[in-house]
CSV table of C-alpha atoms and ligand atoms in Angstrom, one decimal:
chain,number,residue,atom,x,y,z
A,159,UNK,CA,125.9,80.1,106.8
A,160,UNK,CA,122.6,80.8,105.3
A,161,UNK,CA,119.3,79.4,106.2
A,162,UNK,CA,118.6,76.8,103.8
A,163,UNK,CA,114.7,76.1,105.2
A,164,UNK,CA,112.9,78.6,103.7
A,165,UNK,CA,114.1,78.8,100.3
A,166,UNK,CA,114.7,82.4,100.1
A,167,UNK,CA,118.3,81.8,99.9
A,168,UNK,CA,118.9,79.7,97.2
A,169,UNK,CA,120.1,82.1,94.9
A,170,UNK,CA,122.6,83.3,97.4
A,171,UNK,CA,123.6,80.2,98.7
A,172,UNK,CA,124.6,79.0,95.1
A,173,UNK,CA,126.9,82.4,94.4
A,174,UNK,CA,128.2,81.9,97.3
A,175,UNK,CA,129.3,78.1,96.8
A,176,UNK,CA,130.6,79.8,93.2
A,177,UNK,CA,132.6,81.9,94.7
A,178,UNK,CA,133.3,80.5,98.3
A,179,UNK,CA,136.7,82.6,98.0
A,180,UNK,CA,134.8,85.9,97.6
A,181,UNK,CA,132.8,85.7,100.8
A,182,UNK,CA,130.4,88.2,99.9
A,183,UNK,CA,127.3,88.1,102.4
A,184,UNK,CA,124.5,88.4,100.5
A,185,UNK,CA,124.3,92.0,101.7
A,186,UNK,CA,127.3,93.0,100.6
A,187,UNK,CA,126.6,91.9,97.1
A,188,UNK,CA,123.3,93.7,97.0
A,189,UNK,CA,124.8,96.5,98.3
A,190,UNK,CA,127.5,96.6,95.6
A,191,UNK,CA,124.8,95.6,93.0
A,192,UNK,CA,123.1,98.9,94.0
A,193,UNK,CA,126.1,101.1,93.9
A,194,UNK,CA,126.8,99.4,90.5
A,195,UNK,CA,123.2,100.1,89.1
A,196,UNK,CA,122.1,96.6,88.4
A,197,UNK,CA,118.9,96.9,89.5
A,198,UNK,CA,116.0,97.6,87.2
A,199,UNK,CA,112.4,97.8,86.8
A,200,UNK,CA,109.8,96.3,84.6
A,201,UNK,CA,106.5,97.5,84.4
A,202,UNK,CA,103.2,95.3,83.7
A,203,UNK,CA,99.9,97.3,82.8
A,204,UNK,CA,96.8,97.6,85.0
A,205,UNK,CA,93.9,97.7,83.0
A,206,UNK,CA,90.7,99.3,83.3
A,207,UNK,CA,87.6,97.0,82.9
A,208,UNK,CA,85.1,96.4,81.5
A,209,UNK,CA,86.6,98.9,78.0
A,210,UNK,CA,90.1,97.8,78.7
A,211,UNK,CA,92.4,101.0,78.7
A,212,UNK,CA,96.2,101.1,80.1
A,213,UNK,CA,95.1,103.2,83.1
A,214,UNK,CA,99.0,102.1,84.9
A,215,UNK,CA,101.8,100.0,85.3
A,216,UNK,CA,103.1,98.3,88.3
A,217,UNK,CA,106.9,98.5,88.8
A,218,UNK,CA,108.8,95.4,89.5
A,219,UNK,CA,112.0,95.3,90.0
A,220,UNK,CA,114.4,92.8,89.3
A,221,UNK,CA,118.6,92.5,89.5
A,222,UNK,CA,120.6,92.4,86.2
A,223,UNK,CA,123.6,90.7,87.3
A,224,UNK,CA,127.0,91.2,85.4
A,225,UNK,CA,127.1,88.0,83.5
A,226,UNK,CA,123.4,89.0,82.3
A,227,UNK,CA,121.3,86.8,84.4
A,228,UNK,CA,117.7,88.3,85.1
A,229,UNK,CA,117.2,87.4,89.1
A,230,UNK,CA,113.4,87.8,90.2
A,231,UNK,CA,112.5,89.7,93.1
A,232,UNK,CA,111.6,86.9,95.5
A,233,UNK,CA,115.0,85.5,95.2
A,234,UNK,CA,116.4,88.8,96.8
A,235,UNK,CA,113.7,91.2,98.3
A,236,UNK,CA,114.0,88.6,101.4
A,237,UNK,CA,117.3,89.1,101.9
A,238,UNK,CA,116.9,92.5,101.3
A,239,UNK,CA,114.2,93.1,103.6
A,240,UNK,CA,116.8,91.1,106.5
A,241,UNK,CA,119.4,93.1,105.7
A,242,UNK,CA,118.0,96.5,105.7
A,243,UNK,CA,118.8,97.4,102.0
A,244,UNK,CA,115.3,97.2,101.6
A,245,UNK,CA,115.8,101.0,102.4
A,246,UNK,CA,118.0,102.2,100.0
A,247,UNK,CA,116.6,99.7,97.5
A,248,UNK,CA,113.1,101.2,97.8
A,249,UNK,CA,113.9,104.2,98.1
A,250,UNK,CA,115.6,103.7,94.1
A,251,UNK,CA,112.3,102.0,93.2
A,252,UNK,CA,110.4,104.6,94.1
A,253,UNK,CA,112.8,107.3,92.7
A,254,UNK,CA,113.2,105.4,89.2
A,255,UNK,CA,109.2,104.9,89.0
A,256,UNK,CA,108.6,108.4,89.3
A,257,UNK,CA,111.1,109.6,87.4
A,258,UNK,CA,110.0,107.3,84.7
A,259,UNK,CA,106.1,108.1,85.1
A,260,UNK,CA,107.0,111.6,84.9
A,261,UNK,CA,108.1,111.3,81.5
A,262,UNK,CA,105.4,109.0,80.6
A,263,UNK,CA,102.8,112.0,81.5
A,264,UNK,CA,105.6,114.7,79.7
A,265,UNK,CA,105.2,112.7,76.6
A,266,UNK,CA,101.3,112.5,76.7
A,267,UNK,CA,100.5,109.4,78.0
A,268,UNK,CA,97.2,109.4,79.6
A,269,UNK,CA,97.5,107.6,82.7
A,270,UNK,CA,96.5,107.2,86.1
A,271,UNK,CA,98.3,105.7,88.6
A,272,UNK,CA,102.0,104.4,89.1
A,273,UNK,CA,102.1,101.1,91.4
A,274,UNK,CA,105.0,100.6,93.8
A,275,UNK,CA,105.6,97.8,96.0
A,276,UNK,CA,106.3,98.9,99.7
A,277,UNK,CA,107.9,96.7,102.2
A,278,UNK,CA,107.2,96.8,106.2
A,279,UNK,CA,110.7,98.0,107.3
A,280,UNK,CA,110.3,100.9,104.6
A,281,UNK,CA,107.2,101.7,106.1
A,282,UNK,CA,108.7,101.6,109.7
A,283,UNK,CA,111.9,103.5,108.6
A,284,UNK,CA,111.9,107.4,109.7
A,285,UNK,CA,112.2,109.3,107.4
A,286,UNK,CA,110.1,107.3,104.6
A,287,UNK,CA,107.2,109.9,104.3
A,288,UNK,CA,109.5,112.6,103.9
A,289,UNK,CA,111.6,110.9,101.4
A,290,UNK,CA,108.7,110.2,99.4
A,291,UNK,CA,107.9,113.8,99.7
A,292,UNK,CA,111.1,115.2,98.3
A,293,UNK,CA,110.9,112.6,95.4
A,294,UNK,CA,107.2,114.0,94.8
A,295,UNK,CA,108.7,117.2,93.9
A,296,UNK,CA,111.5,116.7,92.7
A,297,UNK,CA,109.9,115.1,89.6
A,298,UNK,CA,106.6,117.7,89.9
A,299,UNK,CA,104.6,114.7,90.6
A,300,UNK,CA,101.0,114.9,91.9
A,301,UNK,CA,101.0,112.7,94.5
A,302,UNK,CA,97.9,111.1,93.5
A,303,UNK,CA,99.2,109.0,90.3
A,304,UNK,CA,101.2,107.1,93.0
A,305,UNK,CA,99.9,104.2,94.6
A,306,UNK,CA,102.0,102.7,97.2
A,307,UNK,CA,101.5,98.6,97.7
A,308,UNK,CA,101.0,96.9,100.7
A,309,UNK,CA,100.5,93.7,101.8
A,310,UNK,CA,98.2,92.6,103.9
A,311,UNK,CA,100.7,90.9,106.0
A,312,UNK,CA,102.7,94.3,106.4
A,313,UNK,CA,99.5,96.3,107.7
A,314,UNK,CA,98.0,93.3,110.1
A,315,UNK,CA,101.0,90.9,110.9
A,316,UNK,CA,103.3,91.4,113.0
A,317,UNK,CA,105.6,94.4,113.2
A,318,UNK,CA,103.1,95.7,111.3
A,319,UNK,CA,103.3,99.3,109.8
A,320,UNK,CA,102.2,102.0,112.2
A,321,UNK,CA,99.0,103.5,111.0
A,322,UNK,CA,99.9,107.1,111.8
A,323,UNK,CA,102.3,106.2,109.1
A,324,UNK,CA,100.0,105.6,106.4
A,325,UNK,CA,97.6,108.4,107.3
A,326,UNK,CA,100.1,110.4,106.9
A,327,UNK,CA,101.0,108.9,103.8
A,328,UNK,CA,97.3,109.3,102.8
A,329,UNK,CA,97.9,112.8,103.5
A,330,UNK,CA,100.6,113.5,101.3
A,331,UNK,CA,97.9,112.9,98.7
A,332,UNK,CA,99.4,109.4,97.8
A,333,UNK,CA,97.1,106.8,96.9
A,334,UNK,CA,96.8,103.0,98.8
A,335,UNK,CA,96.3,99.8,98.0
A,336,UNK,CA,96.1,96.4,100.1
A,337,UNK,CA,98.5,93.8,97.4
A,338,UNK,CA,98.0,90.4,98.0
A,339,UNK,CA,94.2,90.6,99.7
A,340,UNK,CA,92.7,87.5,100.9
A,341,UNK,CA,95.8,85.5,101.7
A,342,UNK,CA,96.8,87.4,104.9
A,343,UNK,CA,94.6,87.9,107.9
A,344,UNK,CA,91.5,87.0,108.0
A,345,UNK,CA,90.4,90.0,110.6
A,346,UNK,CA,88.6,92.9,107.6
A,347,UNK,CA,88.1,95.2,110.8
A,348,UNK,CA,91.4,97.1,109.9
A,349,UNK,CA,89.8,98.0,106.7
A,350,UNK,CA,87.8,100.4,108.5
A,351,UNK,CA,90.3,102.1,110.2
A,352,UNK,CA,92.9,102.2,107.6
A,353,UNK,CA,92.9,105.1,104.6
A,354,UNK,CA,92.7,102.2,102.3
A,355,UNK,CA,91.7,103.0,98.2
A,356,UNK,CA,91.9,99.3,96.6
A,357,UNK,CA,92.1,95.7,97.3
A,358,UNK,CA,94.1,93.7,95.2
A,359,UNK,CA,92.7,90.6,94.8
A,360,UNK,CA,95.4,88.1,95.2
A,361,UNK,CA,96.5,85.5,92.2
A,362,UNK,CA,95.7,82.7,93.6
A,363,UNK,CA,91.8,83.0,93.8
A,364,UNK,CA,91.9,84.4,89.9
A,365,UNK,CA,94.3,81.4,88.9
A,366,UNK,CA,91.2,78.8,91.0
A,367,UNK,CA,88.6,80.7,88.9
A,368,UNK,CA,88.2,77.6,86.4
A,369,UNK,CA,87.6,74.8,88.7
A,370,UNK,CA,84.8,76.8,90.3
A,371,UNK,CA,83.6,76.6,93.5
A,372,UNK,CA,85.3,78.4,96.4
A,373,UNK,CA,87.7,80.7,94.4
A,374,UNK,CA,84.8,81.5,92.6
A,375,UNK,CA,83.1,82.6,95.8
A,376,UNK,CA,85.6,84.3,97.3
A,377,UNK,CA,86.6,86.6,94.1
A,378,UNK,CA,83.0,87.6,94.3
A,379,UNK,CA,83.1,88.3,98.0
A,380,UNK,CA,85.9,90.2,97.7
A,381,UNK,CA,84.5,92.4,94.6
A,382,UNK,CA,81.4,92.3,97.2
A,383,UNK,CA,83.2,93.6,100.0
A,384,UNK,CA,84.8,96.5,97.7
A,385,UNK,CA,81.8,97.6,96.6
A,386,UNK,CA,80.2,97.7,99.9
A,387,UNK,CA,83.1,99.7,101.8
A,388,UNK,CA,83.6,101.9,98.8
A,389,UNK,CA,87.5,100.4,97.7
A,390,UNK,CA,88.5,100.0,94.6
A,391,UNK,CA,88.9,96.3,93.3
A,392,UNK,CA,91.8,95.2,90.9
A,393,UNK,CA,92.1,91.6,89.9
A,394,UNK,CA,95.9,90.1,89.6
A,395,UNK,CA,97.1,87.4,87.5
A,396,UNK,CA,94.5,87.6,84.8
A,397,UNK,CA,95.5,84.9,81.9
A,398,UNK,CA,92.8,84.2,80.3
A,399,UNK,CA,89.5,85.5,78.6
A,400,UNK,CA,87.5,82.9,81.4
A,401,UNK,CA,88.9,84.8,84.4
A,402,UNK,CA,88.3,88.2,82.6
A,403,UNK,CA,84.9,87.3,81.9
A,404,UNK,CA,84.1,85.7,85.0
A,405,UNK,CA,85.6,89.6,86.9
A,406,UNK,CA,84.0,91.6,85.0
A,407,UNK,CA,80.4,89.7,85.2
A,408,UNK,CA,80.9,90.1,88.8
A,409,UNK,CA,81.8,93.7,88.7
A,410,UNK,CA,85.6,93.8,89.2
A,411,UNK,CA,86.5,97.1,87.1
A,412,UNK,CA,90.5,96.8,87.2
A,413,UNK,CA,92.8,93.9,86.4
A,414,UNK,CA,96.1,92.9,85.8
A,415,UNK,CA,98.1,89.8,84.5
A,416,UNK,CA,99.5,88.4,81.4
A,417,UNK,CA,96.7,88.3,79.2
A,418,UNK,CA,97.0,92.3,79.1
A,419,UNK,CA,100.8,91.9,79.4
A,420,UNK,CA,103.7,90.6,80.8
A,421,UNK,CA,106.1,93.2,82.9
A,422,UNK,CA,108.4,94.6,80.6
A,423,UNK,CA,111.2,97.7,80.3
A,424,UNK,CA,110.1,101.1,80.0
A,425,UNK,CA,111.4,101.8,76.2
A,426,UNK,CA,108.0,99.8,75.7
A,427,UNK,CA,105.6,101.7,77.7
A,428,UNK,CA,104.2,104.2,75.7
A,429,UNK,CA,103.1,102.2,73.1
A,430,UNK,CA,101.3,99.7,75.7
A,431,UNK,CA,99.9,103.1,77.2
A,432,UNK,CA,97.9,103.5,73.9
A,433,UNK,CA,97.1,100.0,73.9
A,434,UNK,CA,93.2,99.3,74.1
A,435,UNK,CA,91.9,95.5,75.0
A,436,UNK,CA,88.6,95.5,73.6
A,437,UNK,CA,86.2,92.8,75.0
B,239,C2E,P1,103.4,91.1,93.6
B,239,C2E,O1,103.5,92.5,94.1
B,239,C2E,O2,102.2,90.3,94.0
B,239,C2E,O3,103.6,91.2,92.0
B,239,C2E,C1,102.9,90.4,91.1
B,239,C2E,C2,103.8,89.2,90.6
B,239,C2E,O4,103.0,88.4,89.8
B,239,C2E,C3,104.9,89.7,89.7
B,239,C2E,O5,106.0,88.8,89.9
B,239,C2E,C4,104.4,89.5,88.4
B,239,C2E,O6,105.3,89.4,87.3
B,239,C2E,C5,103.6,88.3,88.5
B,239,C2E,N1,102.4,88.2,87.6
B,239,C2E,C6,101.8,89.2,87.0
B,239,C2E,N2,100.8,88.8,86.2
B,239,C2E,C7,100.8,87.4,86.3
B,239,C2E,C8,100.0,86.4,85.7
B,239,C2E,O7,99.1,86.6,84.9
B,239,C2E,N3,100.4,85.1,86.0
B,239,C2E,C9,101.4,84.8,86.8
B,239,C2E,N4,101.7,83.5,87.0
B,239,C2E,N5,102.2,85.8,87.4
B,239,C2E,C10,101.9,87.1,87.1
B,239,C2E,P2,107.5,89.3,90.2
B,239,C2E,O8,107.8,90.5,89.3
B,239,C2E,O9,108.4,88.1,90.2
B,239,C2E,O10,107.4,89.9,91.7
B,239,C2E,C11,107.2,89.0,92.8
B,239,C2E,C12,107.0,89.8,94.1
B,239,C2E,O11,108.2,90.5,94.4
B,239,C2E,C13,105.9,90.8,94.0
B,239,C2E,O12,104.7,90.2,94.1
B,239,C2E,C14,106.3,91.7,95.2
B,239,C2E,O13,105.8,91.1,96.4
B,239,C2E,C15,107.8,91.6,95.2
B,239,C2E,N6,108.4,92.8,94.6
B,239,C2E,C16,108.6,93.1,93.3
B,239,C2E,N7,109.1,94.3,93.1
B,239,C2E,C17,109.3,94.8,94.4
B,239,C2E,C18,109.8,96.1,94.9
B,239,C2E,O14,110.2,97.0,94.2
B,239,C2E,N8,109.8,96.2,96.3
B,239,C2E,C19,109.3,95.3,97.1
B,239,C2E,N9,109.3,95.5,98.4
B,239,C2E,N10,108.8,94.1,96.6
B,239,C2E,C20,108.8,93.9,95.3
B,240,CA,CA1,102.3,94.2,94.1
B,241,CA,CA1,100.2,91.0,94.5
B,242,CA,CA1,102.1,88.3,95.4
């Protein structure tokens, strides 16, 4: 039986009931939806503020399950991350990413950076620096357009990702960002000591911007704290021209969120990657 307390497993604990006769484990069906190729990736632009250039994308995956549903990640990563597919899945994330940033760059786009999502057992698995190495070249990439995401959770919590791990990640050339900042731990100390190039300031404060106050504050702080240890400081879940105005008065010089763009398929990327927002 699956845990019904945290939510995580609704989505399986529904197909399941569906097809009770079946009884696939959730990890069997995301292993077959893996071997079957229904996994895919959206990407959503980062923007560079305050002249608003396509500078990236973020890749987001999501499953695209037989009968054409769209499942999010948060109703599968979980289970993913529980049952160790995480690996494999990543692993494809990361391969597909590249592989499609690759011909984003063959086919002129000017960009920077490609974001991927990285989980703590990927981190922890041997072998992940050296699989990210071989994917490096076998797409030619330089390792610098990659920026691997990690929550703060993964690098402070517990299990937390060993840091000889992401130094030598840093030494690959790769670039690092902390996803999700301000909702983890509140110790900053490990900012010192990890190769760290960018907060991302989580959604939450930037969605709080309007009613003032403390989100207010704390977007500020954070931009602050960048600025002061020499990180780079992306906003998330920008939706509106008051939270873009609000970051970039405060000197926040990358964002992301649906008022640039919603994450979409990558037939639609290079025309977003000539997009320009203009303030
Ligand atoms: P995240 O890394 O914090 O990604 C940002 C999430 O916020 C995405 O949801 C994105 O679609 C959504 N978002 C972006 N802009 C806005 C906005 O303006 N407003 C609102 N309300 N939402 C916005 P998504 O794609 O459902 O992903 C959810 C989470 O799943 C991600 O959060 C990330 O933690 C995880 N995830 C996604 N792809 C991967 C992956 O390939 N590997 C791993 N390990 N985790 C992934
Ligand atoms: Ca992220
Ligand atoms: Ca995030
Ligand atoms: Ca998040």
């Amino acid at each position: 039986a699956k845990r019904a307390g945290k939510g995580t497993y609704r989505f399986f604990s529904t197909r399941l009931t569906e097809a009770a006769n079946t009884r696939l484990s959730a990890d069997l069906q995301l292993r077959q939806a893996l071997e079957r190729e229904e996994f895919i990736l959206h990407y959503q632009p980062l923007v560079s503020m305050p002249g608003g250039r396509v500078t990236g994308f973020e890749a987001l995956v999501r499953w695209k399950t037989p009968d054409g549903k769209v499942v999010p990640p948060g109703d599968f990563i979980p289970a993913a991350e529980e049952t160790g597919l995480i690996v494999p899945l990543g692993e494809w994330v990361l391969r597909t990413a590249c592989r499609d940033m690759k011909e984003l760059l063959a086919g002129g786009a000017d960009l920077k950076t490609m974001a991927v999502n990285v989980s703590a057992q990927q981190l922890r698995h041997a072998g992940f620096v050296d699989t990210l190495q071989s994917i490096l070249k076998e797409f030619d990439l330089n390792p610098s357009v990659v920026e691997l995401e990690i929550t703060e959770g993964t690098l402070m919590g517990q299990g937390k990702a060993p840091v000889a791990i992401l130094h030598a990640l840093k030494a690959l050339g790769l670039r690092l960002a902390v996803d999700d900042f301000g909702t983890g731990y509140s110790s900053l100390a490990y900012l010192q000591k990890l190769p760290i190039d960018k907060l991302k300031i989580d959604r939450s404060f930037v969605s709080d911007l309007e009613s003032g106050g403390a989100a207010q504050a704390i977007a500020a702080a954070i931009i602050g704290l960048g600025r002061s240890l020499r990180l780079e400081v992306l906003a998330e879940g920008v939706e509106n021209r008051f939270q873009l105005d609000f970051l970039v008065k405060n000197g926040c010089r990358e964002a992301q969120g649906y008022y640039f763009g919603l994450p979409v398929p990558k037939d639609a990327l290079p025309a977003l990657a000539a997009i320009k927002w203009r303030r």
